[in-house]
mmCIF file of C-alpha atoms in Angstrom:
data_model
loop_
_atom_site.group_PDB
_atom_site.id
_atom_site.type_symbol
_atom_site.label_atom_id
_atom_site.label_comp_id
_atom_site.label_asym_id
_atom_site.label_seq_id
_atom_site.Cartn_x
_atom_site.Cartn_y
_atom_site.Cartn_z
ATOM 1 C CA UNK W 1 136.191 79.607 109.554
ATOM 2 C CA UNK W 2 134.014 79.413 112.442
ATOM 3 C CA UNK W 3 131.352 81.326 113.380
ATOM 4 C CA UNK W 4 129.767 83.630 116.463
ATOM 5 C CA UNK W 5 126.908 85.058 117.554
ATOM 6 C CA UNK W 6 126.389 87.205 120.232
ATOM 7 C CA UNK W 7 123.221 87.075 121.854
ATOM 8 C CA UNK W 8 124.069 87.947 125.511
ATOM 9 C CA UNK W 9 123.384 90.997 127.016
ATOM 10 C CA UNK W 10 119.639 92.124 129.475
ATOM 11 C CA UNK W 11 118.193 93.645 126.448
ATOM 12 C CA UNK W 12 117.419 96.962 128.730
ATOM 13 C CA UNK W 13 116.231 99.128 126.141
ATOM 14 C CA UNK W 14 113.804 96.815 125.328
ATOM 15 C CA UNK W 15 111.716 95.935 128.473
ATOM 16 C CA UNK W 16 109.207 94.797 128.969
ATOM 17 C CA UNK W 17 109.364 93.117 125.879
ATOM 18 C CA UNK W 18 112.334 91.317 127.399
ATOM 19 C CA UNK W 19 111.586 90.944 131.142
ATOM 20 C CA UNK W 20 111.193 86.825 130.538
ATOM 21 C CA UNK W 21 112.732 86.395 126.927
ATOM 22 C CA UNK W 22 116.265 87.188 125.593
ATOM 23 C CA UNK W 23 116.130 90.336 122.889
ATOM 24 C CA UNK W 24 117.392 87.946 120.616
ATOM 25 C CA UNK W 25 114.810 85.496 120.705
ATOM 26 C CA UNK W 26 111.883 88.213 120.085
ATOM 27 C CA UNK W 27 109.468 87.733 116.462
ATOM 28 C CA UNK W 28 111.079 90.434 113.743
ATOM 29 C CA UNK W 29 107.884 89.486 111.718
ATOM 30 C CA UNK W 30 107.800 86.047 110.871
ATOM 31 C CA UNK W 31 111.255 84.494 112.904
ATOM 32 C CA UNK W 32 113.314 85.101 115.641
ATOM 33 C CA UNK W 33 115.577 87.490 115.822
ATOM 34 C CA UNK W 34 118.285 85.269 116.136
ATOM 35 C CA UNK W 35 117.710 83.883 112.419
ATOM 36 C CA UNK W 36 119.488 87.090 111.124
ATOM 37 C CA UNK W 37 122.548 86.522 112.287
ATOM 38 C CA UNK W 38 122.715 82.649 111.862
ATOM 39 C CA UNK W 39 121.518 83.161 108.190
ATOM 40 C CA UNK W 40 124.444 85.563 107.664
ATOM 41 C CA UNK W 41 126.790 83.212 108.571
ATOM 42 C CA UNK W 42 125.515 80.059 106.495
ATOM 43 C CA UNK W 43 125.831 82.530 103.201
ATOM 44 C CA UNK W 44 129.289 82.846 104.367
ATOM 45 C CA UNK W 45 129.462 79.076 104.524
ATOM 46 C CA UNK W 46 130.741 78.950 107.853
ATOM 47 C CA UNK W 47 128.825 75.500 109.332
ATOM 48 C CA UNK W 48 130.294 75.655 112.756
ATOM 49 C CA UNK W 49 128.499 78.204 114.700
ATOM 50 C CA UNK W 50 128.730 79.246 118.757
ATOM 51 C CA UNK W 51 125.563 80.838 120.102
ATOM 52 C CA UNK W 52 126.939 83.004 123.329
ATOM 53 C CA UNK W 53 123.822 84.305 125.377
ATOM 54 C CA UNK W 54 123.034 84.635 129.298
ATOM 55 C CA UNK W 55 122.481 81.247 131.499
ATOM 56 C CA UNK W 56 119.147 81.904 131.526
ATOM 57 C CA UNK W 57 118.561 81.926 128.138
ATOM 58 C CA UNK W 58 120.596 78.834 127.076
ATOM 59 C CA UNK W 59 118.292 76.458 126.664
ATOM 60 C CA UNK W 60 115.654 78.618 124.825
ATOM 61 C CA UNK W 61 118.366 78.981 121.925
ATOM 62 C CA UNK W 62 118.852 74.978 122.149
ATOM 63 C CA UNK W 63 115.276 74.248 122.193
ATOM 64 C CA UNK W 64 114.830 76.763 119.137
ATOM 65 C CA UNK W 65 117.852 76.167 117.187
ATOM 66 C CA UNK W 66 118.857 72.383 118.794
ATOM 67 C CA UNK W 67 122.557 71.344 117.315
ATOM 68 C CA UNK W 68 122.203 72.376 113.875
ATOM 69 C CA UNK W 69 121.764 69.390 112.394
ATOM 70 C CA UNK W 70 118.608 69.814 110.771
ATOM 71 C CA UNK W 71 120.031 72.749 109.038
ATOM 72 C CA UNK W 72 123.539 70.264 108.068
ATOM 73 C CA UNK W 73 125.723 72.804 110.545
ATOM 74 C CA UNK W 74 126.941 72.268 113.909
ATOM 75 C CA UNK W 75 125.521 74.760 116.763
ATOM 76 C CA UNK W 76 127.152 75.012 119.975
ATOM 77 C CA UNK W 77 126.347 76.779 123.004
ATOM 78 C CA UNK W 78 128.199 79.123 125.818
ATOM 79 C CA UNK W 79 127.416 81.645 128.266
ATOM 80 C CA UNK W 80 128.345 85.003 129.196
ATOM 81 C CA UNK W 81 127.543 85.929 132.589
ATOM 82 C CA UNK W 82 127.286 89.309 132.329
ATOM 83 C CA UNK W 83 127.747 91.748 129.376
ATOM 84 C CA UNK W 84 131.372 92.286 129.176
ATOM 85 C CA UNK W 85 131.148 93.937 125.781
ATOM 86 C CA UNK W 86 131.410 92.425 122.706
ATOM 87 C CA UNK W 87 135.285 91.386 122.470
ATOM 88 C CA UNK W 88 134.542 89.761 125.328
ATOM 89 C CA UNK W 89 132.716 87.015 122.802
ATOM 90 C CA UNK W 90 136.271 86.460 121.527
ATOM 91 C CA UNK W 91 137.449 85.216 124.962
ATOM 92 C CA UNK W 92 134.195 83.141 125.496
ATOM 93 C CA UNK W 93 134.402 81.306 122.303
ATOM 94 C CA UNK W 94 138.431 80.943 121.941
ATOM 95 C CA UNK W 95 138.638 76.939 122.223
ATOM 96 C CA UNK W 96 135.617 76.896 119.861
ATOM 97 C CA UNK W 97 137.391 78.860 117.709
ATOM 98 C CA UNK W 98 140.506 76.537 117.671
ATOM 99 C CA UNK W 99 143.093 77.171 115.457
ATOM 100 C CA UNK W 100 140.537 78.923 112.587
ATOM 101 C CA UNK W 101 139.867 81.985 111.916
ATOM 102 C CA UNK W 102 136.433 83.692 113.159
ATOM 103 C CA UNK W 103 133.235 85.734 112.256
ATOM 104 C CA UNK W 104 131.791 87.820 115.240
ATOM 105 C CA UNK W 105 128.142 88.948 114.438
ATOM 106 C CA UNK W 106 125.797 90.669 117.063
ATOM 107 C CA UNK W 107 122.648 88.663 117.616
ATOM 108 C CA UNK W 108 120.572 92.204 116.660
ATOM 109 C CA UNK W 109 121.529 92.920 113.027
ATOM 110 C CA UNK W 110 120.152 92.657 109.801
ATOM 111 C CA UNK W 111 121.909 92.404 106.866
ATOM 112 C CA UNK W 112 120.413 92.073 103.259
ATOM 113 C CA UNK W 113 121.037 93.052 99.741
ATOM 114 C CA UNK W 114 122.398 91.866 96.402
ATOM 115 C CA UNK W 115 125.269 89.638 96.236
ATOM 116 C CA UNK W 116 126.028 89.409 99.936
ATOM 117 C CA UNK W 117 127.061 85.912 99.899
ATOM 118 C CA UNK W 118 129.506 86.412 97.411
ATOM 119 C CA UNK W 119 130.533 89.263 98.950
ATOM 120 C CA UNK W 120 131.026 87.314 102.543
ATOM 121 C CA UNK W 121 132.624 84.958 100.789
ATOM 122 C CA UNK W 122 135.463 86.604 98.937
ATOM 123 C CA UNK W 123 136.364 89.053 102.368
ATOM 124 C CA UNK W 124 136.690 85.473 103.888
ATOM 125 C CA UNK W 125 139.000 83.943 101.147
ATOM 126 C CA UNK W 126 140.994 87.407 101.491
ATOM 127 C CA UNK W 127 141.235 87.659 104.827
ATOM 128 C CA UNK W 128 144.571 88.834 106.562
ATOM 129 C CA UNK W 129 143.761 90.419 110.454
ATOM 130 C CA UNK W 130 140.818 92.112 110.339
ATOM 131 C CA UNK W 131 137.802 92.678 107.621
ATOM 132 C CA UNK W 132 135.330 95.177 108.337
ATOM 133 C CA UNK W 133 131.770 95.889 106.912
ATOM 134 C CA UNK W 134 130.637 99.512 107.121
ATOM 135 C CA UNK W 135 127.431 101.299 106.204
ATOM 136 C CA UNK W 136 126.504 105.269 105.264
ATOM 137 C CA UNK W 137 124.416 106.329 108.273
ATOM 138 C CA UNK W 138 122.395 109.795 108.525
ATOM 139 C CA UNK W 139 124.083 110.148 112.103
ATOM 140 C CA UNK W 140 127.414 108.935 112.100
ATOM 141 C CA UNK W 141 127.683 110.409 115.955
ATOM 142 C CA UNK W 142 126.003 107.138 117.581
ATOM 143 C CA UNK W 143 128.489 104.589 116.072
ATOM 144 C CA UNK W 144 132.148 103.538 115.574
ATOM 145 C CA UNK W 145 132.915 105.880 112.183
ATOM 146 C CA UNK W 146 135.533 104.312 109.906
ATOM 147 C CA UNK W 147 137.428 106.566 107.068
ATOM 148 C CA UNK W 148 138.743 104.461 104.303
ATOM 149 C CA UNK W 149 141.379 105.227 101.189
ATOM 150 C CA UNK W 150 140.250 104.459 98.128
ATOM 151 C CA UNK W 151 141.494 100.503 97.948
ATOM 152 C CA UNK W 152 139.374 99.940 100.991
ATOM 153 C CA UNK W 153 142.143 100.113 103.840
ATOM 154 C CA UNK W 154 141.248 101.325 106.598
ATOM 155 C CA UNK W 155 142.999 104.704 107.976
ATOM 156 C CA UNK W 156 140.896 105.535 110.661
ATOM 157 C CA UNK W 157 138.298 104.401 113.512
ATOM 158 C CA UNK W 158 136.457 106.687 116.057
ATOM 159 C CA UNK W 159 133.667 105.717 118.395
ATOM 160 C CA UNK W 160 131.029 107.920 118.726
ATOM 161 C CA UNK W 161 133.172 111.404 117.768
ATOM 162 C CA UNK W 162 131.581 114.559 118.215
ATOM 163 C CA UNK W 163 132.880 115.735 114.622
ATOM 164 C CA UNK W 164 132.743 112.206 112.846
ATOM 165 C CA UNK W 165 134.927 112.661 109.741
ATOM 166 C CA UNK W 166 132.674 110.550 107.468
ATOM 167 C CA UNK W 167 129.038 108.798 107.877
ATOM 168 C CA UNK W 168 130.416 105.383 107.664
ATOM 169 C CA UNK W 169 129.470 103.617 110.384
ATOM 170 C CA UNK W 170 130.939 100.160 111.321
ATOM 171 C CA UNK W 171 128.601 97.841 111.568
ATOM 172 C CA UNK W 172 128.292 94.802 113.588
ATOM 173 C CA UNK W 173 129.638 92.140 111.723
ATOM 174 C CA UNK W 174 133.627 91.215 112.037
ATOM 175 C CA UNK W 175 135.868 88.888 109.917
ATOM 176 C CA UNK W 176 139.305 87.739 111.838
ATOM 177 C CA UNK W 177 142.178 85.912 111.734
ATOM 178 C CA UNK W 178 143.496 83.853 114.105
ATOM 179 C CA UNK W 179 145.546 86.621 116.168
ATOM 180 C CA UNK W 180 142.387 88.110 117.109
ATOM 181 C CA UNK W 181 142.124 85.780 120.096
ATOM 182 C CA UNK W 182 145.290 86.298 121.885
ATOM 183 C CA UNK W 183 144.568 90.010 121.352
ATOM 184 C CA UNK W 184 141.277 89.512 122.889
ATOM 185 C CA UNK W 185 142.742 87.918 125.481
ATOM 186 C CA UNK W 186 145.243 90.659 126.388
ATOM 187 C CA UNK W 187 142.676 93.313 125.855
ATOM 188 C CA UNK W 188 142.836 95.523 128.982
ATOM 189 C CA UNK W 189 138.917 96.658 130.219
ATOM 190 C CA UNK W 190 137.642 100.231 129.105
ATOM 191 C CA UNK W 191 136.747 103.203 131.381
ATOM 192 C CA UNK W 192 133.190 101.064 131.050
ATOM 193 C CA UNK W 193 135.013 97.834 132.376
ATOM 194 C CA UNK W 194 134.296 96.160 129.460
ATOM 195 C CA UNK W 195 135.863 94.341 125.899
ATOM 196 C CA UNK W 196 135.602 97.335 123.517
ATOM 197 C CA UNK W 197 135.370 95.743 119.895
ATOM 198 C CA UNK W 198 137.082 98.647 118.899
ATOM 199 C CA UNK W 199 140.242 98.345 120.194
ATOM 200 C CA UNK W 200 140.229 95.114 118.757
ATOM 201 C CA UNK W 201 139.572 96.482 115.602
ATOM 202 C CA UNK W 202 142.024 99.124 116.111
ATOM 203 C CA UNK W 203 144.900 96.889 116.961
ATOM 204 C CA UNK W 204 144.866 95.670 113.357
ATOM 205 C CA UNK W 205 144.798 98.982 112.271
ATOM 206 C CA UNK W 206 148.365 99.657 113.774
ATOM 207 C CA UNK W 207 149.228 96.631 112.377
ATOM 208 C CA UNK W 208 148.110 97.847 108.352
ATOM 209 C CA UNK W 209 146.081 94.278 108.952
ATOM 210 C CA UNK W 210 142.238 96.409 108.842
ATOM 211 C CA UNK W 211 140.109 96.631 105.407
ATOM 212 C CA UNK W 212 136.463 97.727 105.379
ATOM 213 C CA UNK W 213 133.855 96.801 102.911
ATOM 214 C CA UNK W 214 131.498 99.084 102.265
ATOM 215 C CA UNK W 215 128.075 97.929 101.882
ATOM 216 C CA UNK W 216 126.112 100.640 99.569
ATOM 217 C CA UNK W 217 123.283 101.647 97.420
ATOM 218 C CA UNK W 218 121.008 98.409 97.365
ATOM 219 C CA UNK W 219 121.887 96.954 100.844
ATOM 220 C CA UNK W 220 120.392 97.951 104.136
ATOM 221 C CA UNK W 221 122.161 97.134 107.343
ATOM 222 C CA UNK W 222 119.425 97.304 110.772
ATOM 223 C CA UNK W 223 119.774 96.768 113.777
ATOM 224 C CA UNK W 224 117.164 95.980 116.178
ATOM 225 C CA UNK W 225 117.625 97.605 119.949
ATOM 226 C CA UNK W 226 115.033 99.772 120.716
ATOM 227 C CA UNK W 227 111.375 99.412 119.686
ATOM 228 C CA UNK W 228 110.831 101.873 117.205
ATOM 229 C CA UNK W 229 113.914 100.252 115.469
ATOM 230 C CA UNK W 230 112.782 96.181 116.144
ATOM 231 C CA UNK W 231 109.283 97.280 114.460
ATOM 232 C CA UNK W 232 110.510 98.836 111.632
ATOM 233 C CA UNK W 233 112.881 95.641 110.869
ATOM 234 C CA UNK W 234 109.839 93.736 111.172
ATOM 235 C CA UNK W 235 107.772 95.804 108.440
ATOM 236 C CA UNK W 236 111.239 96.506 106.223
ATOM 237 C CA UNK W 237 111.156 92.552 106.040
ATOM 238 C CA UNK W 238 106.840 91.899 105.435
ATOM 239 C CA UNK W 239 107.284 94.581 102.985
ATOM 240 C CA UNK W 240 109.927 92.706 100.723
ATOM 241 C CA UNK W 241 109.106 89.385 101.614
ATOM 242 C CA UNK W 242 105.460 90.392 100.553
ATOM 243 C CA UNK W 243 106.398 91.861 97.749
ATOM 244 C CA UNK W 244 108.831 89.940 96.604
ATOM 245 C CA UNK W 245 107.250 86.687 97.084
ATOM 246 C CA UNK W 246 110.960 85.511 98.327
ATOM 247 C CA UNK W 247 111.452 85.524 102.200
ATOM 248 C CA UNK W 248 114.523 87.367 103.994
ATOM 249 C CA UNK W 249 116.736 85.017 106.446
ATOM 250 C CA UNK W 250 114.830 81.411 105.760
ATOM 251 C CA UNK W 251 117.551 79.352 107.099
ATOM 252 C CA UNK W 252 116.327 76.553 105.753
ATOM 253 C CA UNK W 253 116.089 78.010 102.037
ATOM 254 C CA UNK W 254 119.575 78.489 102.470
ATOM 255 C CA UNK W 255 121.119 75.336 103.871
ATOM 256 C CA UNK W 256 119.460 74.046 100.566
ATOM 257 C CA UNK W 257 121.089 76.875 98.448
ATOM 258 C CA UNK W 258 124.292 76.229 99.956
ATOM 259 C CA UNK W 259 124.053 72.340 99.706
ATOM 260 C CA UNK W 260 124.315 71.715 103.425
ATOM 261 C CA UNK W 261 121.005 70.062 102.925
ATOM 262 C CA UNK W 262 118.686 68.181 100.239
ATOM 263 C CA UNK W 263 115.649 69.072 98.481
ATOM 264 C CA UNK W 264 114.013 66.266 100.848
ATOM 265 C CA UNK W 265 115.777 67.262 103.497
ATOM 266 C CA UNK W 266 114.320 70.914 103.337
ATOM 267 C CA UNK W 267 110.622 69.560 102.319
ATOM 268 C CA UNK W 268 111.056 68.181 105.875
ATOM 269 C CA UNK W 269 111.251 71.090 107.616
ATOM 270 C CA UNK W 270 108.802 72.932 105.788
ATOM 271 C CA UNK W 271 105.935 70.780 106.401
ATOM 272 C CA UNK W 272 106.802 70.402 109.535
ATOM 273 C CA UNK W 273 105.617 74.439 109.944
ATOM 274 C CA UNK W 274 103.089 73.809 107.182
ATOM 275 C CA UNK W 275 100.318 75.541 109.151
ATOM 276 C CA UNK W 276 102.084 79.187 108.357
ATOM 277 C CA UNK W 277 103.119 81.338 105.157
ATOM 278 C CA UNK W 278 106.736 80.469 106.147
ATOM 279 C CA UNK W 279 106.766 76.142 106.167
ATOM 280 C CA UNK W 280 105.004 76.355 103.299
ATOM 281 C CA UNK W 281 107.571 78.801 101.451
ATOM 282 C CA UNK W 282 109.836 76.727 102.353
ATOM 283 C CA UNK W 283 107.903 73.884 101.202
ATOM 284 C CA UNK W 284 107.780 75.554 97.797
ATOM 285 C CA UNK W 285 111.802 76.453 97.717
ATOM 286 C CA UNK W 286 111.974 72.261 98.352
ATOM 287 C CA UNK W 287 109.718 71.950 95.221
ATOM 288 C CA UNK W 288 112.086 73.954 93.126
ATOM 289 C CA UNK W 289 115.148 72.828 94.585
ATOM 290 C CA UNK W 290 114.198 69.075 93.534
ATOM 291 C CA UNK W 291 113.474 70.062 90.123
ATOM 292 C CA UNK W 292 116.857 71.841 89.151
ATOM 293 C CA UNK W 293 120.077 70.978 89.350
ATOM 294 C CA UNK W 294 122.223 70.537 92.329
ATOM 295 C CA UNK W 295 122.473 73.252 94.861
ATOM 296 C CA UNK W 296 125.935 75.317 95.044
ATOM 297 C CA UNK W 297 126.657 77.955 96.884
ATOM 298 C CA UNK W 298 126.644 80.036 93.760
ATOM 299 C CA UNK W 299 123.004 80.016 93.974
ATOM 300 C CA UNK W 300 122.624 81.198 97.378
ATOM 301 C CA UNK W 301 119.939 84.224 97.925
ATOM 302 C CA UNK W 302 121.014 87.906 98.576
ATOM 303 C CA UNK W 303 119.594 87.721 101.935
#
């Protein structure tokens, strides 16, 4: 499976922080933005990963995240010239994608809770069309609402109803086949002249092909497009991370977790940023990792 992230888009809602610096690219606490997404992925253990973002903003990504290599994955880079919506990351990426199937995450979400790697990891072995990951919201109105049977098939999708029929909202992280890119590339624009993820999603749902996973008590999905909602991602992760003693989205904790890299490998990196909290926690997951046995995916953290 390959992997993409979508970090396009002007970031609107967001200025000034983002007159000079993609959205994607701004501190939610101690890393970029962009970590999120990427560290997703990895607990997946998807190591081929396509970073779409405006021309601009290219080679800030490359200078941040550079190939991959250090992280033992392979990062690749495309642009979007103008938002297009986010099926249009589908059309961008399609030779990357080859003949694999594909994860589509947006480059503002947060995802973290118990067992997510596992979880990622048996929608991927399962997959057939579309998987979908949804999340109870107080306000169902401002999203794409899914309603579910009691397997987990999806029956229904609505964006942004006036009467939603449930508060499960879908969230932005997509598991597809193959298929998905010749549907992409047929998609016909919206009344917005734009991709609509939705269709996409809803194509598979005339086809019985759609299942949602519904992400519960314990996990908290965030995304981060306005300010009130980027500053309370940051404190959601200092106050776990503090607490915890165990950071949220260190991609370099899990490369090691997931055996993409060594124990020396990972020391590396951490001293490397050994002036902050965050190269030496890393630093200290390197100690630990040398010390026990072989890294498996198994082992991966819930973040």
């Amino acid at each position: 499976m390959k992997g993409i992230i979508l970090a396009g888009g002007s970031g609107t809602r967001l200025r000034p922080l983002t007159g000079a610096l993609s959205k994607h690219l701004l501190p939610v606490y101690d890393k970029p933005m962009v970590y999120y997404p990427l560290s997703v992925l990895m607990l997946a253990g998807i190591r081929d990963v396509l970073v779409i973002s405006s021309r601009s903003h290219t080679e800030l990504y490359q200078e941040i995240l550079g190939d991959g290599g250090r992280l033992g994955i392979r990062i690749a880079y495309a642009e979007q010239e103008e938002p297009r919506g986010i099926a249009d990351a589908l059309v961008i990426g399609a030779d990357f994608v080859g003949d694999d199937p594909v994860a589509l995450i947006l480059g503002d979400n947060i995802f973290h809770g118990p067992g997510f790697s596992a979880l990622l990891r048996d929608s991927r072995r399962h997959l057939d069309g579309c998987a979908l990951f949804g999340y109870p919201v107080r306000d169902p109105r401002r999203y794409g609402v899914a309603t579910v049977d009691a397997t987990g098939r999806l029956l229904s999708i609505e964006e942004k109803p006036r009467a939603p029929r449930s508060n499960l909202a879908v969230t932005g992280l997509y598991f597809y086949s193959n298929d998905v890119l010749g549907i992409a590339k047929n998609l016909g624009p919206s009344a917005r002249g734009e991709l609509e993820i939705t269709d996409v999603n809803l194509s598979y749902l005339a086809q019985g092909r759609a299942r949602l996973t519904e992400l519960g008590r314990g996990f908290a999905w965030l995304d981060m497009g306005t300010h009130d909602s980027l500053l309370q991602a940051g404190q959601y992760v200092q106050l776990l991370e503090r607490r915890q003693g165990e950071w949220i989205a260190c991609v370099e904790e899990i490369a090691l977790r997931m055996g993409f890299i060594d124990a020396d490998a990972c020391h590396r990196l951490g001293r490397e940023m050994a002036a902050s909290d965050y190269g030496r926690y890393v630093m200290e997951v390197a100690a630990r990792g040398a010390a026990s046995p072989a890294a498996s995916p198994a082992a991966a953290p819930a973040d």
